[in-house]
């Protein structure tokens, strides 16, 4: 290599460093983990019922009467409490919502629903987070829009807040 | 008042830095007035030291009306942690950085007498230019003396992991090393401005590089040991971005330390030495930036602050971009140094420099690769130990092999090096390698080679002493021998830790006995204990080997301010290794125990200590010789007068 290029090499490396770091400073990192399952059929699963009074949830149920919103929640999850009234609002607007309780117990779920309302049609009990991981979810709460043919169309990470409702409704409309 | 005094001193020091730069630029036009650059540099250093002392005082008396103290301290803490809390946070550590920068400038102004006046002026100008930027950063974006009104009743405490005596000295040592390299940087920039690159520059630069390198070595070795016993993970190097940030300037400084000798002794490697001097301190600044901006995810997590990040990035752009640009423009006009053959002392040092530079490049790329990938493709990824170990391990061994012969070669040309002199170390290497198959049939090739090379180097490192009168051997040679021996010792420790560690992970009920390596460990149950600002569960273990029995009491600590849980490993050091025990969570009536037996793991830090000690001896030798030379020179002048 010629000498000129050698002399400029550190400068070039430094310029690359500045570009990468400048990019990071201008676009702070997005801490959410996006699921790789978006656009793919829901994973096969058949969860037991979380509550005796509520029907259980299996992948076959999601393939039938879509589009549906699948909400991953837990009674021990504080942001889930913040999300609860918004889910009730969505239910009142005619959205079909199914729940998956993550690492929870029937008594705790019962109390949680009594305190914060029950928007769910069906509910599966995911004691070991296996279905959660199959969905590509990294935490609670998370919600997935599943279309009429059973394909995951949209993932919402974190609690659904009132300002998120239009997006969720639009995604459900698209999935029809 | 204390805070205001500190702040005023800081502003004054910043103003003096501006004055210093102005005088350096105006130069000869000022006539004799230009000499004030020296007292200005000294005053700037003293004022900054004063400001730092004021901040320490505020922390010691826990003045909660100062925002920084309220956010990071707590009056219940033992005094040593109130003291070290001064730099256990962003603003305080930046003030420490600036203090060292200004103090180094002052020391340069006082002690450096050999450099031509012009080069000295340019160098002090460069040092002032560096200081101005960091003063600006402190005063505009990270004022450590900001007040809080009303003052809170109690402070928020210091991260418990940082409440360790080791931490009182680890950051200052590292910072002294990092920032000590600023002098080499300023000298290089001064030399580029005055177009005067020669042995005089190298001799002026050498003690600074050596001193900074010794401190960096101590800082890194201490940090490694701290992570080893405090984090309770049993590992000694994690390739965490912050560790890499301290390793990169060290690698550059190690290369510089060797090439500056070639420049001083033979007048060779001019462009290369200047480049390394610029790169070494640039790596210090980049390292500090990466840590302080929170750009890279690390255990040393600091909040991402885009405003501060952009500020330091601008400083980096000006200083590093400026220095590298100046280098690219000017270096063509620097005379080539003395020529040498590939087989010569210089040749071996060039090989050393190239390998160190490749390791540096590897660590740099690995550390920043996730950022590049995400910038280009949006994919998130991380680069872990497998990459770093695979690349740096073999390169380090090649470097160690080079040490067999390098120090024995003659300067300039060694057409027929006497290879018989290295027969003993080569034999030791081959024998150890062969024997290792008998002793440890299953071992990774890298660890096997590590033991073999370490055995050879342990002998080879003493060869430069052969045929010398040991009493009259200069300290610098002793320094080299001890440092190179330290490398052999550290490699042996690392290889042993990688290949011979025994681990037992159990959920133990009280009364059970478990085995790890040569030890039988009896678990006798747990007790609650309380410290000044924590409570803990303390496990009681009795370790027996042969007829020796030792009590070990690892703790799992819970701190209330802020609420955090830490592991206090109980470690037993014997002549042949360490027994490392950690207690974890409760499972029913059982407790998780993690037990490691690590043969000769202590060699890692022992070797690191020897490396630093060698550097220290070489530094003392140089300064001593320098003092004698200076006295000799004055006597000669007096004789002539």
JSON list of N, CA and C in Angstrom, two decimals, chain A residues 3 7 10-11 13-14 16-18 20-25 30 32, chain B residues 275 286 289 295 316-317 320-321 324 327 331 336 368 372 374-375 380:
[
{"chain": "A", "resi": 3, "resn": "UNK", "atom": "N", "xyz": [2.31, 5.04, 0.85]},
{"chain": "A", "resi": 3, "resn": "UNK", "atom": "CA", "xyz": [2.54, 5.69, 2.13]},
{"chain": "A", "resi": 3, "resn": "UNK", "atom": "C", "xyz": [1.43, 6.66, 2.51]},
{"chain": "A", "resi": 7, "resn": "UNK", "atom": "N", "xyz": [-0.85, 6.85, 5.94]},
{"chain": "A", "resi": 7, "resn": "UNK", "atom": "CA", "xyz": [-0.90, 8.00, 6.84]},
{"chain": "A", "resi": 7, "resn": "UNK", "atom": "C", "xyz": [-2.34, 8.42, 7.11]},
{"chain": "A", "resi": 10, "resn": "UNK", "atom": "N", "xyz": [-5.48, 6.04, 9.91]},
{"chain": "A", "resi": 10, "resn": "UNK", "atom": "CA", "xyz": [-6.06, 6.34, 11.23]},
{"chain": "A", "resi": 10, "resn": "UNK", "atom": "C", "xyz": [-7.16, 7.39, 11.14]},
{"chain": "A", "resi": 11, "resn": "UNK", "atom": "N", "xyz": [-6.97, 8.34, 10.23]},
{"chain": "A", "resi": 11, "resn": "UNK", "atom": "CA", "xyz": [-7.97, 9.39, 10.06]},
{"chain": "A", "resi": 11, "resn": "UNK", "atom": "C", "xyz": [-9.29, 8.79, 9.55]},
{"chain": "A", "resi": 13, "resn": "UNK", "atom": "N", "xyz": [-10.30, 5.62, 9.92]},
{"chain": "A", "resi": 13, "resn": "UNK", "atom": "CA", "xyz": [-10.89, 4.82, 11.01]},
{"chain": "A", "resi": 13, "resn": "UNK", "atom": "C", "xyz": [-11.60, 5.75, 11.99]},
{"chain": "A", "resi": 14, "resn": "UNK", "atom": "N", "xyz": [-10.94, 6.87, 12.30]},
{"chain": "A", "resi": 14, "resn": "UNK", "atom": "CA", "xyz": [-11.53, 7.81, 13.25]},
{"chain": "A", "resi": 14, "resn": "UNK", "atom": "C", "xyz": [-12.82, 8.41, 12.69]},
{"chain": "A", "resi": 16, "resn": "UNK", "atom": "N", "xyz": [-14.89, 6.99, 10.64]},
{"chain": "A", "resi": 16, "resn": "UNK", "atom": "CA", "xyz": [-15.93, 5.96, 10.75]},
{"chain": "A", "resi": 16, "resn": "UNK", "atom": "C", "xyz": [-16.48, 5.93, 12.18]},
{"chain": "A", "resi": 17, "resn": "UNK", "atom": "N", "xyz": [-15.55, 6.01, 13.14]},
{"chain": "A", "resi": 17, "resn": "UNK", "atom": "CA", "xyz": [-15.94, 6.01, 14.55]},
{"chain": "A", "resi": 17, "resn": "UNK", "atom": "C", "xyz": [-16.89, 7.18, 14.84]},
{"chain": "A", "resi": 18, "resn": "UNK", "atom": "N", "xyz": [-16.50, 8.38, 14.34]},
{"chain": "A", "resi": 18, "resn": "UNK", "atom": "CA", "xyz": [-17.32, 9.56, 14.61]},
{"chain": "A", "resi": 18, "resn": "UNK", "atom": "C", "xyz": [-18.71, 9.40, 13.99]},
{"chain": "A", "resi": 20, "resn": "UNK", "atom": "N", "xyz": [-20.37, 6.57, 13.33]},
{"chain": "A", "resi": 20, "resn": "UNK", "atom": "CA", "xyz": [-21.17, 5.59, 14.07]},
{"chain": "A", "resi": 20, "resn": "UNK", "atom": "C", "xyz": [-21.67, 6.17, 15.39]},
{"chain": "A", "resi": 21, "resn": "UNK", "atom": "N", "xyz": [-20.77, 6.85, 16.09]},
{"chain": "A", "resi": 21, "resn": "UNK", "atom": "CA", "xyz": [-21.14, 7.40, 17.39]},
{"chain": "A", "resi": 21, "resn": "UNK", "atom": "C", "xyz": [-22.14, 8.55, 17.23]},
{"chain": "A", "resi": 22, "resn": "UNK", "atom": "N", "xyz": [-21.91, 9.36, 16.20]},
{"chain": "A", "resi": 22, "resn": "UNK", "atom": "CA", "xyz": [-22.85, 10.46, 15.93]},
{"chain": "A", "resi": 22, "resn": "UNK", "atom": "C", "xyz": [-24.24, 9.92, 15.63]},
{"chain": "A", "resi": 23, "resn": "UNK", "atom": "N", "xyz": [-24.27, 8.82, 14.87]},
{"chain": "A", "resi": 23, "resn": "UNK", "atom": "CA", "xyz": [-25.56, 8.21, 14.57]},
{"chain": "A", "resi": 23, "resn": "UNK", "atom": "C", "xyz": [-26.26, 7.75, 15.85]},
{"chain": "A", "resi": 24, "resn": "UNK", "atom": "N", "xyz": [-25.48, 7.11, 16.75]},
{"chain": "A", "resi": 24, "resn": "UNK", "atom": "CA", "xyz": [-26.06, 6.63, 17.99]},
{"chain": "A", "resi": 24, "resn": "UNK", "atom": "C", "xyz": [-26.60, 7.78, 18.85]},
{"chain": "A", "resi": 25, "resn": "UNK", "atom": "N", "xyz": [-25.85, 8.89, 18.87]},
{"chain": "A", "resi": 25, "resn": "UNK", "atom": "CA", "xyz": [-26.28, 10.03, 19.68]},
{"chain": "A", "resi": 25, "resn": "UNK", "atom": "C", "xyz": [-27.55, 10.64, 19.13]},
{"chain": "A", "resi": 30, "resn": "UNK", "atom": "N", "xyz": [-33.40, 1.82, 20.86]},
{"chain": "A", "resi": 30, "resn": "UNK", "atom": "CA", "xyz": [-34.75, 1.39, 21.16]},
{"chain": "A", "resi": 30, "resn": "UNK", "atom": "C", "xyz": [-34.62, 0.12, 22.00]},
{"chain": "A", "resi": 32, "resn": "UNK", "atom": "N", "xyz": [-36.76, -1.94, 23.14]},
{"chain": "A", "resi": 32, "resn": "UNK", "atom": "CA", "xyz": [-37.71, -3.03, 23.00]},
{"chain": "A", "resi": 32, "resn": "UNK", "atom": "C", "xyz": [-37.15, -4.11, 22.08]},
{"chain": "B", "resi": 275, "resn": "UNK", "atom": "N", "xyz": [2.91, 8.84, 15.67]},
{"chain": "B", "resi": 275, "resn": "UNK", "atom": "CA", "xyz": [1.56, 8.30, 15.48]},
{"chain": "B", "resi": 275, "resn": "UNK", "atom": "C", "xyz": [1.07, 7.60, 16.75]},
{"chain": "B", "resi": 286, "resn": "UNK", "atom": "N", "xyz": [-11.15, 8.46, 23.77]},
{"chain": "B", "resi": 286, "resn": "UNK", "atom": "CA", "xyz": [-12.26, 7.68, 23.23]},
{"chain": "B", "resi": 286, "resn": "UNK", "atom": "C", "xyz": [-12.81, 6.76, 24.31]},
{"chain": "B", "resi": 289, "resn": "UNK", "atom": "N", "xyz": [-14.81, 8.72, 26.69]},
{"chain": "B", "resi": 289, "resn": "UNK", "atom": "CA", "xyz": [-16.06, 9.11, 26.04]},
{"chain": "B", "resi": 289, "resn": "UNK", "atom": "C", "xyz": [-17.04, 7.94, 26.01]},
{"chain": "B", "resi": 295, "resn": "UNK", "atom": "N", "xyz": [-22.68, 5.21, 25.53]},
{"chain": "B", "resi": 295, "resn": "UNK", "atom": "CA", "xyz": [-22.97, 4.80, 24.15]},
{"chain": "B", "resi": 295, "resn": "UNK", "atom": "C", "xyz": [-23.00, 3.29, 24.01]},
{"chain": "B", "resi": 316, "resn": "UNK", "atom": "N", "xyz": [-13.60, 15.40, 20.86]},
{"chain": "B", "resi": 316, "resn": "UNK", "atom": "CA", "xyz": [-12.80, 14.35, 20.22]},
{"chain": "B", "resi": 316, "resn": "UNK", "atom": "C", "xyz": [-12.51, 14.72, 18.79]},
{"chain": "B", "resi": 317, "resn": "UNK", "atom": "N", "xyz": [-13.55, 15.23, 18.11]},
{"chain": "B", "resi": 317, "resn": "UNK", "atom": "CA", "xyz": [-13.42, 15.60, 16.70]},
{"chain": "B", "resi": 317, "resn": "UNK", "atom": "C", "xyz": [-12.31, 16.63, 16.54]},
{"chain": "B", "resi": 320, "resn": "UNK", "atom": "N", "xyz": [-8.66, 14.80, 18.27]},
{"chain": "B", "resi": 320, "resn": "UNK", "atom": "CA", "xyz": [-8.11, 13.63, 17.56]},
{"chain": "B", "resi": 320, "resn": "UNK", "atom": "C", "xyz": [-8.06, 13.93, 16.07]},
{"chain": "B", "resi": 321, "resn": "UNK", "atom": "N", "xyz": [-9.18, 14.46, 15.56]},
{"chain": "B", "resi": 321, "resn": "UNK", "atom": "CA", "xyz": [-9.20, 14.81, 14.13]},
{"chain": "B", "resi": 321, "resn": "UNK", "atom": "C", "xyz": [-8.09, 15.80, 13.81]},
{"chain": "B", "resi": 324, "resn": "UNK", "atom": "N", "xyz": [-4.59, 14.01, 14.09]},
{"chain": "B", "resi": 324, "resn": "UNK", "atom": "CA", "xyz": [-4.36, 13.07, 12.98]},
{"chain": "B", "resi": 324, "resn": "UNK", "atom": "C", "xyz": [-4.22, 13.82, 11.66]},
{"chain": "B", "resi": 327, "resn": "UNK", "atom": "N", "xyz": [-0.88, 15.30, 11.58]},
{"chain": "B", "resi": 327, "resn": "UNK", "atom": "CA", "xyz": [0.06, 14.21, 11.32]},
{"chain": "B", "resi": 327, "resn": "UNK", "atom": "C", "xyz": [0.13, 13.91, 9.83]},
{"chain": "B", "resi": 331, "resn": "UNK", "atom": "N", "xyz": [3.80, 14.87, 8.43]},
{"chain": "B", "resi": 331, "resn": "UNK", "atom": "CA", "xyz": [4.76, 13.79, 8.66]},
{"chain": "B", "resi": 331, "resn": "UNK", "atom": "C", "xyz": [5.62, 13.53, 7.42]},
{"chain": "B", "resi": 336, "resn": "UNK", "atom": "N", "xyz": [13.32, 10.86, 7.46]},
{"chain": "B", "resi": 336, "resn": "UNK", "atom": "CA", "xyz": [13.34, 9.45, 7.85]},
{"chain": "B", "resi": 336, "resn": "UNK", "atom": "C", "xyz": [14.46, 9.23, 8.84]},
{"chain": "B", "resi": 368, "resn": "UNK", "atom": "N", "xyz": [-16.57, -1.86, 19.02]},
{"chain": "B", "resi": 368, "resn": "UNK", "atom": "CA", "xyz": [-17.51, -0.97, 18.33]},
{"chain": "B", "resi": 368, "resn": "UNK", "atom": "C", "xyz": [-18.35, -1.66, 17.26]},
{"chain": "B", "resi": 372, "resn": "UNK", "atom": "N", "xyz": [-21.53, -0.39, 14.81]},
{"chain": "B", "resi": 372, "resn": "UNK", "atom": "CA", "xyz": [-21.48, -0.29, 13.35]},
{"chain": "B", "resi": 372, "resn": "UNK", "atom": "C", "xyz": [-22.60, -1.10, 12.71]},
{"chain": "B", "resi": 374, "resn": "UNK", "atom": "N", "xyz": [-25.44, -2.06, 13.97]},
{"chain": "B", "resi": 374, "resn": "UNK", "atom": "CA", "xyz": [-26.77, -1.50, 14.18]},
{"chain": "B", "resi": 374, "resn": "UNK", "atom": "C", "xyz": [-26.97, -0.25, 13.33]},
{"chain": "B", "resi": 375, "resn": "UNK", "atom": "N", "xyz": [-25.89, 0.54, 13.15]},
{"chain": "B", "resi": 375, "resn": "UNK", "atom": "CA", "xyz": [-26.01, 1.75, 12.35]},
{"chain": "B", "resi": 375, "resn": "UNK", "atom": "C", "xyz": [-26.31, 1.40, 10.90]},
{"chain": "B", "resi": 380, "resn": "UNK", "atom": "N", "xyz": [-29.49, -5.88, 16.09]},
{"chain": "B", "resi": 380, "resn": "UNK", "atom": "CA", "xyz": [-28.78, -5.77, 17.35]},
{"chain": "B", "resi": 380, "resn": "UNK", "atom": "C", "xyz": [-27.94, -7.02, 17.55]}
]
